[in-house]
Structure formats: structure tokens, C-alpha cells
Tab-separated table of C-alpha atoms and ligand atoms in Angstrom:
chain	number	residue	atom	x	y	z
A	239	MET	CA	6.415	17.974	-21.235
A	240	ASN	CA	5.867	14.213	-21.194
A	241	PHE	CA	4.394	13.349	-17.801
A	242	GLU	CA	3.381	9.689	-17.399
A	243	PRO	CA	0.077	9.160	-15.557
A	244	PHE	CA	-0.204	6.648	-12.719
A	245	GLU	CA	-2.024	3.939	-14.668
A	246	LEU	CA	-3.498	2.024	-11.708
A	247	GLU	CA	-4.861	5.106	-9.952
A	248	ARG	CA	-6.243	6.393	-13.257
A	249	LEU	CA	-8.227	3.165	-13.708
A	250	LEU	CA	-9.657	3.602	-10.197
A	251	SER	CA	-10.457	7.299	-10.750
A	252	ASP	CA	-12.272	6.480	-14.000
A	253	TRP	CA	-14.412	3.579	-12.844
A	254	GLU	CA	-14.519	2.827	-9.116
A	255	GLN	CA	-17.371	5.201	-8.293
A	256	THR	CA	-19.709	3.824	-10.967
A	257	VAL	CA	-19.269	0.018	-10.944
A	258	GLU	CA	-21.616	-2.175	-8.897
A	259	TYR	CA	-18.823	-4.355	-7.485
A	260	ASN	CA	-15.506	-2.755	-6.720
A	261	PHE	CA	-12.795	-5.375	-6.179
A	262	ALA	CA	-10.035	-3.021	-7.275
A	263	GLU	CA	-9.423	-1.137	-4.011
A	264	SER	CA	-6.365	-2.224	-2.087
A	265	GLY	CA	-7.635	-1.665	1.438
A	266	VAL	CA	-10.214	-3.466	3.559
A	267	TYR	CA	-13.884	-2.447	3.778
A	268	PRO	CA	-13.604	1.048	5.312
A	269	VAL	CA	-14.511	1.895	8.908
A	270	LYS	CA	-17.376	4.363	9.461
A	271	LEU	CA	-16.782	7.566	11.452
A	272	GLY	CA	-19.405	6.488	13.998
A	273	GLU	CA	-17.649	3.123	14.470
A	274	LEU	CA	-14.309	4.810	15.124
A	275	LEU	CA	-15.813	7.244	17.627
A	276	HIS	CA	-17.620	4.379	19.309
A	277	MET	CA	-14.426	2.290	19.566
A	278	SER	CA	-12.583	5.236	21.116
A	279	GLY	CA	-15.309	6.111	23.633
A	280	LEU	CA	-15.087	9.809	22.670
A	281	GLU	CA	-18.307	11.735	23.261
A	282	MET	CA	-19.809	13.371	20.177
A	283	GLU	CA	-20.050	16.721	21.990
A	284	GLU	CA	-16.326	16.635	22.668
A	285	PHE	CA	-15.557	15.728	19.041
A	286	LEU	CA	-17.706	18.605	17.803
A	287	GLU	CA	-15.471	21.018	19.729
A	288	THR	CA	-12.549	20.260	17.349
A	289	PRO	CA	-11.365	23.591	15.893
A	290	LEU	CA	-11.235	23.407	12.084
A	291	ASN	CA	-7.877	25.106	12.046
A	292	TYR	CA	-4.593	23.960	10.485
A	293	PRO	CA	-2.893	21.393	12.705
A	294	GLU	CA	0.875	21.673	13.235
A	295	VAL	CA	1.962	21.391	9.632
A	296	ASN	CA	4.291	18.438	10.263
A	297	GLY	CA	1.525	16.620	12.189
A	298	GLU	CA	0.069	17.239	15.641
A	299	TYR	CA	2.522	16.671	18.456
A	300	SER	CA	0.373	13.986	20.104
A	301	LEU	CA	0.000	12.114	16.803
A	302	ARG	CA	3.715	12.199	16.012
A	303	GLU	CA	4.383	11.002	19.547
A	304	LYS	CA	2.145	7.963	19.002
A	305	ILE	CA	3.704	7.213	15.601
A	306	ALA	CA	7.275	7.475	16.935
A	307	GLU	CA	6.471	4.854	19.573
A	308	PHE	CA	6.072	2.198	16.869
A	309	TYR	CA	9.677	2.594	15.712
A	310	ASP	CA	12.566	1.644	17.998
A	311	GLY	CA	14.956	4.556	18.334
A	312	ALA	CA	12.658	7.115	16.624
A	313	ASN	CA	11.550	10.357	18.278
A	314	LEU	CA	9.233	13.206	17.249
A	315	GLU	CA	11.855	14.807	14.997
A	316	ASN	CA	12.025	11.626	12.918
A	317	VAL	CA	8.337	11.802	11.941
A	318	LEU	CA	6.500	13.828	9.294
A	319	VAL	CA	2.731	13.378	8.924
A	320	THR	CA	1.601	13.581	5.285
A	321	VAL	CA	-1.596	13.475	3.232
A	322	GLY	CA	-1.675	9.705	2.855
A	323	ALA	CA	1.331	7.540	2.118
A	324	SER	CA	1.017	8.873	-1.436
A	325	GLU	CA	2.239	12.327	-0.473
A	326	ALA	CA	5.043	10.706	1.512
A	327	ASN	CA	6.240	8.696	-1.495
A	328	TYR	CA	5.906	11.625	-3.864
A	329	ILE	CA	7.876	14.141	-1.818
A	330	LEU	CA	10.481	11.471	-1.087
A	331	ALA	CA	11.087	10.996	-4.816
A	332	ASN	CA	11.365	14.764	-5.231
A	333	THR	CA	13.718	15.112	-2.266
A	334	ILE	CA	16.187	12.321	-2.907
A	335	LEU	CA	16.206	11.891	-6.684
A	336	LYS	CA	17.311	13.994	-9.610
A	337	LYS	CA	17.588	13.453	-13.357
A	338	GLY	CA	20.290	10.920	-14.232
A	339	ASP	CA	20.022	8.966	-10.957
A	340	GLU	CA	18.981	5.327	-10.878
A	341	ILE	CA	16.798	3.356	-8.465
A	342	ALA	CA	16.230	-0.352	-7.832
A	343	VAL	CA	12.561	-1.263	-7.455
A	344	MET	CA	10.867	-4.489	-6.418
A	345	GLN	CA	8.763	-6.068	-9.157
A	346	PRO	CA	5.784	-6.519	-9.077
A	347	THR	CA	4.914	-3.560	-6.887
A	348	TYR	CA	2.695	-0.527	-6.419
A	349	MET	CA	4.154	1.681	-9.128
A	350	GLN	CA	3.843	5.099	-7.452
A	351	PHE	CA	7.453	5.614	-6.432
A	352	SER	CA	8.894	4.281	-9.702
A	353	GLY	CA	6.415	6.369	-11.752
A	354	ALA	CA	7.326	9.528	-9.823
A	355	ALA	CA	11.012	8.696	-10.335
A	356	LYS	CA	10.592	8.187	-14.103
A	357	ASN	CA	8.838	11.531	-14.355
A	358	LEU	CA	11.945	13.097	-12.798
A	359	GLY	CA	14.180	11.541	-15.468
A	360	VAL	CA	15.450	8.729	-13.222
A	361	LYS	CA	16.314	5.287	-14.635
A	362	VAL	CA	14.352	2.494	-12.960
A	363	ASN	CA	16.000	-0.937	-12.610
A	364	SER	CA	13.940	-3.748	-11.178
A	365	PHE	CA	14.473	-6.878	-9.112
A	366	SER	CA	11.884	-9.637	-8.854
A	367	LEU	CA	9.794	-11.443	-6.399
A	368	ASP	CA	9.940	-14.842	-8.070
A	369	LYS	CA	6.478	-16.026	-9.081
A	370	GLY	CA	7.632	-19.607	-9.574
A	371	ASN	CA	9.017	-19.684	-6.020
A	372	ASP	CA	6.127	-18.333	-3.879
A	373	TRP	CA	7.270	-14.767	-4.584
A	374	ALA	CA	10.677	-15.272	-2.939
A	375	LEU	CA	13.127	-12.371	-3.288
A	376	ASP	CA	15.559	-12.863	-6.179
A	377	ARG	CA	18.745	-11.731	-4.400
A	378	GLN	CA	20.929	-11.936	-7.500
A	379	GLU	CA	18.550	-9.672	-9.433
A	380	LEU	CA	18.675	-7.212	-6.539
A	381	ILE	CA	22.484	-7.151	-6.636
A	382	ASP	CA	22.377	-6.723	-10.425
A	383	ALA	CA	19.885	-3.844	-10.131
A	384	VAL	CA	22.233	-1.744	-7.971
A	385	ASN	CA	25.157	0.233	-9.405
A	386	PRO	CA	27.151	3.376	-8.509
A	387	LYS	CA	24.369	5.639	-9.848
A	388	THR	CA	21.713	3.981	-7.646
A	389	LYS	CA	20.256	6.256	-4.967
A	390	ILE	CA	17.495	4.109	-3.493
A	391	ILE	CA	16.323	0.542	-3.184
A	392	SER	CA	12.540	0.789	-3.010
A	393	LEU	CA	10.254	-1.956	-1.811
A	394	VAL	CA	6.755	-2.496	-0.489
A	395	ASN	CA	6.584	-4.924	2.460
A	396	PRO	CA	4.095	-6.570	2.856
A	397	ASN	CA	3.862	-6.342	-0.889
A	398	ASN	CA	1.113	-4.961	-3.097
A	399	PRO	CA	-0.032	-6.834	-5.254
A	400	THR	CA	1.225	-10.263	-4.059
A	401	GLY	CA	0.711	-10.013	-0.281
A	402	LYS	CA	4.216	-11.445	0.152
A	403	ILE	CA	6.046	-10.656	3.416
A	404	LEU	CA	9.827	-10.823	3.238
A	405	SER	CA	11.351	-13.417	5.574
A	406	LYS	CA	13.878	-12.359	8.217
A	407	GLU	CA	16.691	-13.656	5.963
A	408	GLU	CA	15.362	-11.763	2.937
A	409	MET	CA	15.125	-8.558	4.986
A	410	GLU	CA	18.711	-9.036	6.165
A	411	ALA	CA	19.843	-9.633	2.583
A	412	VAL	CA	18.207	-6.393	1.396
A	413	VAL	CA	19.792	-4.412	4.242
A	414	SER	CA	23.211	-5.876	3.615
A	415	ILE	CA	23.059	-5.025	-0.106
A	416	ALA	CA	21.871	-1.460	0.700
A	417	ARG	CA	24.721	-1.098	3.190
A	418	LYS	CA	27.316	-2.521	0.830
A	419	PHE	CA	26.389	-0.033	-1.914
A	420	ASP	CA	25.655	2.791	0.574
A	421	VAL	CA	22.193	3.485	-0.883
A	422	TRP	CA	18.929	4.544	0.772
A	423	LEU	CA	16.444	1.822	1.574
A	424	LEU	CA	12.837	2.984	1.200
A	425	ALA	CA	10.332	0.589	2.764
A	426	ASP	CA	6.657	1.305	2.167
A	427	GLU	CA	5.021	-0.634	5.000
A	428	VAL	CA	1.369	0.414	4.590
A	429	TYR	CA	0.149	-3.198	4.645
A	430	SER	CA	1.852	-4.134	7.906
A	431	GLY	CA	-0.864	-5.016	10.419
A	432	ALA	CA	-3.062	-6.421	7.625
A	433	GLU	CA	-1.569	-9.920	7.844
A	434	ARG	CA	-3.886	-12.908	7.548
A	435	ALA	CA	-4.910	-14.144	11.000
A	436	SER	CA	-2.408	-16.996	11.064
A	437	VAL	CA	0.556	-14.788	10.208
A	438	GLU	CA	2.735	-12.763	12.635
A	439	GLU	CA	2.806	-8.943	12.414
A	440	THR	CA	5.419	-7.764	9.939
A	441	PRO	CA	8.512	-6.202	11.531
A	442	SER	CA	9.559	-2.751	10.306
A	443	PHE	CA	12.826	-2.115	8.474
A	444	TYR	CA	13.259	0.998	10.640
A	445	GLY	CA	16.454	0.879	12.672
A	446	SER	CA	18.040	-1.938	10.659
A	447	TYR	CA	20.441	0.477	8.939
A	448	GLU	CA	21.158	4.212	9.240
A	449	LYS	CA	19.841	4.986	5.737
A	450	VAL	CA	16.361	3.476	6.112
A	451	ILE	CA	13.241	5.519	5.345
A	452	VAL	CA	9.867	4.063	6.256
A	453	VAL	CA	6.474	5.096	4.872
A	454	ASN	CA	3.210	4.036	6.467
A	455	GLY	CA	-0.308	5.318	7.090
A	456	LEU	CA	-3.881	4.534	8.052
A	457	SER	CA	-5.348	3.617	4.650
A	458	LYS	CA	-4.788	-0.141	4.581
A	459	ALA	CA	-4.285	-2.000	7.864
A	460	TYR	CA	-6.538	0.430	9.757
A	461	GLY	CA	-9.355	0.657	7.185
A	462	LEU	CA	-9.279	4.487	7.288
A	463	PRO	CA	-8.281	5.670	3.771
A	464	GLY	CA	-10.660	8.644	3.890
A	465	LEU	CA	-8.697	10.250	6.744
A	466	ARG	CA	-5.817	10.746	4.269
A	467	ILE	CA	-3.177	10.264	6.963
A	468	GLY	CA	0.236	8.870	6.147
A	469	TRP	CA	3.713	9.380	7.564
A	470	VAL	CA	7.424	9.130	6.944
A	471	VAL	CA	9.945	8.025	9.574
A	472	ALA	CA	13.512	8.942	8.624
A	473	PRO	CA	16.717	10.595	9.889
A	474	GLU	CA	15.993	14.151	11.061
A	475	TYR	CA	17.899	15.869	8.222
A	476	ILE	CA	15.754	14.007	5.665
A	477	ILE	CA	12.562	14.977	7.517
A	478	LYS	CA	13.674	18.647	7.333
A	479	GLU	CA	14.199	18.357	3.556
A	480	LEU	CA	10.854	16.601	3.099
A	481	TRP	CA	9.130	19.293	5.149
A	482	LYS	CA	10.201	21.934	2.591
A	483	ARG	CA	8.450	19.966	-0.193
A	484	HIS	CA	5.446	19.284	2.070
A	485	GLU	CA	4.931	23.058	2.412
A	486	TYR	CA	4.842	23.416	-1.367
A	487	THR	CA	2.442	20.519	-1.982
A	488	THR	CA	-0.149	20.308	0.796
A	489	VAL	CA	1.086	22.520	3.702
A	490	SER	CA	-0.471	20.051	6.143
A	491	SER	CA	-2.875	17.170	6.473
A	492	SER	CA	-6.280	18.081	7.915
A	493	MET	CA	-7.099	18.825	11.557
A	494	LEU	CA	-9.892	16.215	11.546
A	495	GLY	CA	-7.525	13.670	10.032
A	496	ASN	CA	-4.931	14.347	12.739
A	497	ARG	CA	-7.433	14.132	15.606
A	498	LEU	CA	-9.081	10.952	14.318
A	499	ALA	CA	-5.691	9.378	13.577
A	500	SER	CA	-4.688	9.974	17.208
A	501	LEU	CA	-7.833	8.142	18.297
A	502	ALA	CA	-7.123	5.247	15.901
A	503	LEU	CA	-3.612	4.832	17.299
A	504	LYS	CA	-4.681	4.624	20.962
A	505	PRO	CA	-3.565	1.087	21.919
A	506	ASP	CA	-7.041	-0.345	22.608
A	507	VAL	CA	-8.587	1.242	19.482
A	508	ARG	CA	-5.676	0.122	17.334
A	509	ARG	CA	-6.082	-3.423	18.623
A	510	THR	CA	-9.774	-3.412	17.651
A	511	LEU	CA	-9.087	-1.942	14.207
A	512	ILE	CA	-6.335	-4.448	13.428
A	513	ALA	CA	-8.483	-7.369	14.604
A	514	ARG	CA	-11.301	-6.134	12.334
A	515	THR	CA	-8.888	-5.928	9.384
A	516	ARG	CA	-7.463	-9.405	9.974
A	517	HIS	CA	-10.951	-10.870	10.196
A	518	LEU	CA	-11.972	-9.256	6.873
A	519	VAL	CA	-8.707	-10.304	5.194
A	520	ASP	CA	-8.999	-13.907	6.371
A	521	HIS	CA	-12.647	-14.490	5.554
A	522	GLY	CA	-12.443	-12.583	2.284
A	523	PHE	CA	-9.597	-14.758	1.058
A	524	GLU	CA	-11.386	-18.002	2.055
A	525	THR	CA	-14.435	-16.965	0.022
A	526	LEU	CA	-12.335	-15.859	-2.913
A	527	GLN	CA	-10.565	-19.226	-2.951
A	528	THR	CA	-13.910	-21.038	-3.139
A	529	TYR	CA	-14.866	-19.077	-6.246
A	530	LEU	CA	-11.431	-19.412	-7.860
A	531	ASN	CA	-11.605	-23.197	-7.414
A	532	GLU	CA	-15.099	-23.407	-8.905
A	533	ILE	CA	-13.779	-23.556	-12.477
A	534	PRO	CA	-10.924	-26.102	-12.633
A	535	GLY	CA	-7.668	-25.237	-14.348
A	536	VAL	CA	-8.239	-21.479	-14.743
A	537	PHE	CA	-6.996	-19.661	-11.655
A	538	SER	CA	-3.922	-20.124	-9.528
A	539	VAL	CA	-2.813	-17.976	-6.602
A	540	VAL	CA	-0.079	-18.034	-3.971
A	541	PRO	CA	-2.118	-17.324	-0.803
A	542	PRO	CA	-1.262	-13.753	0.258
A	543	MET	CA	0.477	-13.517	3.645
A	544	ALA	CA	-1.028	-10.063	4.160
A	545	SER	CA	-3.444	-7.524	2.674
A	546	ALA	CA	-6.844	-7.716	1.058
A	547	LEU	CA	-5.163	-8.519	-2.250
A	548	SER	CA	-4.710	-11.735	-4.229
A	549	PHE	CA	-2.525	-11.572	-7.314
A	550	THR	CA	-4.175	-14.366	-9.241
A	551	SER	CA	-2.856	-15.795	-12.492
A	552	TYR	CA	-5.377	-17.078	-15.035
A	553	ASN	CA	-5.328	-19.409	-17.981
A	554	LEU	CA	-7.697	-17.705	-20.449
A	555	PRO	CA	-7.053	-16.539	-24.032
A	556	ILE	CA	-7.428	-12.821	-23.239
A	557	ASN	CA	-5.151	-9.970	-22.197
A	558	SER	CA	-5.639	-8.771	-18.594
A	559	THR	CA	-6.697	-5.200	-19.464
A	560	ASP	CA	-9.222	-6.515	-22.025
A	561	LEU	CA	-10.564	-8.989	-19.474
A	562	VAL	CA	-10.972	-6.290	-16.818
A	563	HIS	CA	-12.914	-4.037	-19.191
A	564	LYS	CA	-15.067	-6.961	-20.402
A	565	LEU	CA	-15.975	-7.758	-16.754
A	566	ARG	CA	-16.687	-4.086	-16.088
A	567	ARG	CA	-18.881	-3.597	-19.168
A	568	GLU	CA	-20.789	-6.872	-18.970
A	569	LYS	CA	-21.032	-7.462	-15.216
A	570	GLY	CA	-20.335	-4.140	-13.486
A	571	ILE	CA	-17.262	-5.525	-11.649
A	572	LEU	CA	-13.928	-3.740	-11.350
A	573	LEU	CA	-10.631	-5.621	-10.894
A	574	VAL	CA	-7.059	-4.489	-11.566
A	575	PRO	CA	-5.282	-6.026	-14.583
A	576	GLY	CA	-1.832	-7.567	-14.199
A	577	ASP	CA	-0.794	-5.105	-16.950
A	578	CYS	CA	-0.831	-2.345	-14.290
A	579	PHE	CA	2.060	-4.231	-12.630
A	580	GLY	CA	3.831	-5.234	-15.828
A	581	LEU	CA	2.579	-8.853	-15.498
A	582	ASP	CA	-0.143	-9.760	-18.002
A	583	GLY	CA	-2.069	-12.981	-17.334
A	584	HIS	CA	-2.900	-11.865	-13.785
A	585	LEU	CA	-5.756	-10.140	-11.989
A	586	ARG	CA	-5.436	-8.323	-8.673
A	587	ILE	CA	-8.582	-9.138	-6.731
A	588	SER	CA	-9.464	-7.393	-3.481
A	589	SER	CA	-11.609	-9.490	-1.148
A	590	ALA	CA	-11.685	-7.998	2.396
A	591	LEU	CA	-15.300	-6.982	1.878
A	592	PRO	CA	-18.768	-7.851	3.210
A	593	GLN	CA	-19.473	-11.495	2.363
A	594	GLU	CA	-22.724	-11.061	0.440
A	595	TYR	CA	-21.274	-8.347	-1.776
A	596	LEU	CA	-18.168	-10.436	-2.371
A	597	ARG	CA	-20.105	-13.602	-3.273
A	598	ASP	CA	-22.486	-11.782	-5.628
A	599	GLY	CA	-19.658	-10.080	-7.489
A	600	LEU	CA	-17.485	-13.199	-7.717
A	601	SER	CA	-20.329	-15.316	-9.083
A	602	ARG	CA	-20.826	-12.693	-11.787
A	603	MET	CA	-17.099	-12.832	-12.543
A	604	ASN	CA	-17.286	-16.597	-12.950
A	605	GLU	CA	-20.124	-16.318	-15.488
A	606	VAL	CA	-17.701	-14.548	-17.821
A	607	VAL	CA	-14.816	-16.858	-16.947
A	608	LYS	CA	-16.904	-19.961	-17.798
A	609	GLU	CA	-17.636	-18.541	-21.261
A	610	LEU	CA	-13.934	-17.923	-21.891
A	611	ALA	CA	-12.485	-21.077	-20.318
A	612	PRO	CA	-10.892	-23.502	-22.798
B	1014	PLP	C1	2.108	0.363	-1.322
B	1014	PLP	C2	1.207	1.550	-1.272
B	1014	PLP	N1	1.691	2.727	-0.849
B	1014	PLP	C3	0.915	3.817	-0.792
B	1014	PLP	C4	-0.412	3.768	-1.171
B	1014	PLP	C5	-1.244	5.013	-1.061
B	1014	PLP	O1	-1.837	5.070	0.208
B	1014	PLP	P1	-2.575	6.333	0.806
B	1014	PLP	O2	-4.048	6.083	0.672
B	1014	PLP	O3	-2.167	6.352	2.255
B	1014	PLP	O4	-2.153	7.541	0.088
B	1014	PLP	C6	-0.955	2.571	-1.638
B	1014	PLP	C7	-2.354	2.490	-2.082
B	1014	PLP	O5	-2.772	1.561	-2.750
B	1014	PLP	C8	-0.125	1.429	-1.683
B	1014	PLP	O6	-0.579	0.239	-2.109
């Protein structure tokens, strides 16, 4: 059986625990357990009383209640809590798609959903965010990517790796094309809340059309990837179908994850977490820009509207995967090559990190870049 690995996650699994400077993660510098408990005001004694049992397998009632509140018109039956957004995307592919179907996928993007679809024998058609036009949605390509065999339009908004947020008009265009062809619209919104400080919070696609499915979780905007909490919000009959697959894959997320997620989503704690994320995203990008500008004529980046990520193009005579491994071997830095997104000549650089760490790693990166620069 030919099962394609998830190239980006494989790179992280192989190297992220051993490099000195990890700029390949997609989230912000993670929150510590003590910080989260402190923000929430929960006493340690009370926390230690948590029973290490299974939670409700579809997610604790109180957690689903908090999640549903974020989505106009959603109630508890529209929510399934999963082990990260990854489980959500994976069981969605296995629920909605079968061999011979087609999907339309934004390009560049996080390739989990399209990889899972290909492994099911699904044909993947893509539509672009246009690099030459500040990553604007190419509406004609989207129309061309949809046909009678298409089951889903899949997008990530805000986008990984570009940090692009679709405008109101672009969102309306996507919805109207999905409606016209009567296909599902899958919006992975894990980066919403991680906008740069000057940018408004990203609205959800939920409720804009009856066939919208939204995926989100705590790994990116909340800085809590180790909780492994994600969720799907969808029509109830889809949640019931997903639940069947959830029982086969993970049964449930963890009790600790559920309890801590409920704390993170309390309005005052959420506000503090999001402010922390926006601060890291903003300052990280400013520092990154300083280092990218240090060597004239090499790097160019459309400032990300959200996320810790900058999808930076470079003008150096080396392939992106080779460059990433050269930086790893010679300087102990890990970045993600544009090759992982089907766009050579780019590096995805994560910068929502402590300043000293960021500066040290980026100055090492520039030592190699100076050697290679024309
Ligand atoms: C768009 C997108 N969706 C899902 C995930 C996986 O998130 P989680 O840690 O919640 O499984 C990632 C991680 O990089 C991502 O970028």
C-alpha cells in the first residue's frame, strides 16, 4: 500500500527536538502550565483533585458549551472536541471523502487535509493565493478547481504559511462558489486570534452557508499545543458521522486537556492569552524584518496579517530543502522549506519567540546567507 507521509510534520519529527534554534514550529512560544493556572486563578489543590478518567468522549459539556458560544447559531450538538485540529481534519477527510472524489484546495497551505485526501484516492485540484498580488485569492482558479466530482473546498484562514487573511469580499466569493456548486466548505481557522496587533480578529466562516464545517483548536492562537485540544463545528448529522470515526481513532481527548481548555476559554483568561500571542507575533515579526533587511536584495516577504509565520522568498542559488538542511547542519537552526508547500525559493520562518533566542538564531542564519548571496 502506497501511503504518502506528511512531509512537513516528518521534518519536524526528525529534527525539532535536537536543533538549537527551532524556527519551524507554527505556533507562538508555548504557555507554561503554571502560567495558565495563574491566569485562571485556580488553586493548585483544586486542580489536583481532577479525576484522571475519560472525559465525555465528544468533549466535556462545559467545554463544548464555551466553544459553541464563539459560533453564531451553533449549540452543543454542533461541536465535537478532538485531539488537536489534526484529528479533526483527518476524520473529516475520512468521513466526507471516498476514492474517485475530487477536492479544491487553497495553495499554498498546510498540506494535512490534501495529503489525507490523496491517501484515500481523492484527486486534489488547487487554487492559488497570488504571490504577486499580496496573496490575494485567485477567484478564477477557484472556479476552475471545482467540478461536479468536487466534494469540498478546503482552505486555511488565516493562512499557513502566508499569514494572509481573506477579505470580506474574498470570503463572500468563496461562499458563493461553494453554494453555486453545492459543495462543502471546510475552513481551518486555527490561526484566528493570532492576528498582528494592528489587525482585526478574523471572522469565522461558520453560519455563512449551510454546508460550512469549521476546524479550530488551542495550538496556535492560544499558545497551548501540548494540551492537544481541537474541535469541529458542523451540522449535527456531520458531527454524528465524525463521532463514529473519533471512537475508532482516539476515543476521546484527555481529561486534563478538557479541563485546562475550559480554563483557557474563560473570557478573562482568553483575553490574556490572545494579548500574549499578539504581542509575541508583533514583536517577533519586527525583529525578523530587521534581520531580513540586513542583507540587501536577498529576502522579500509580504508582512503576514496573522500567525507567527512569515513565508519569505529568497534570491539565492540553492533549493529550499538543501538550504534548510545546510542551516540545520552548520548552524543548528531549523526552518521549513518552501518545497513542503510546493513553492521552492521560499522559507517559512516562525518568529513569535523570546527575543534573545530569535536574534541569536537569525544572526546565525545570516552568516550562511552572506556566504551564499550573489
Ligand atoms: C492549518 C493547521 N491546521 C491544523 C494544524 C494542527 O494543529 P493541532 O496542533 O491542533 O493538531 C496545524 C499545525 O501546524 C495547522 O497549521
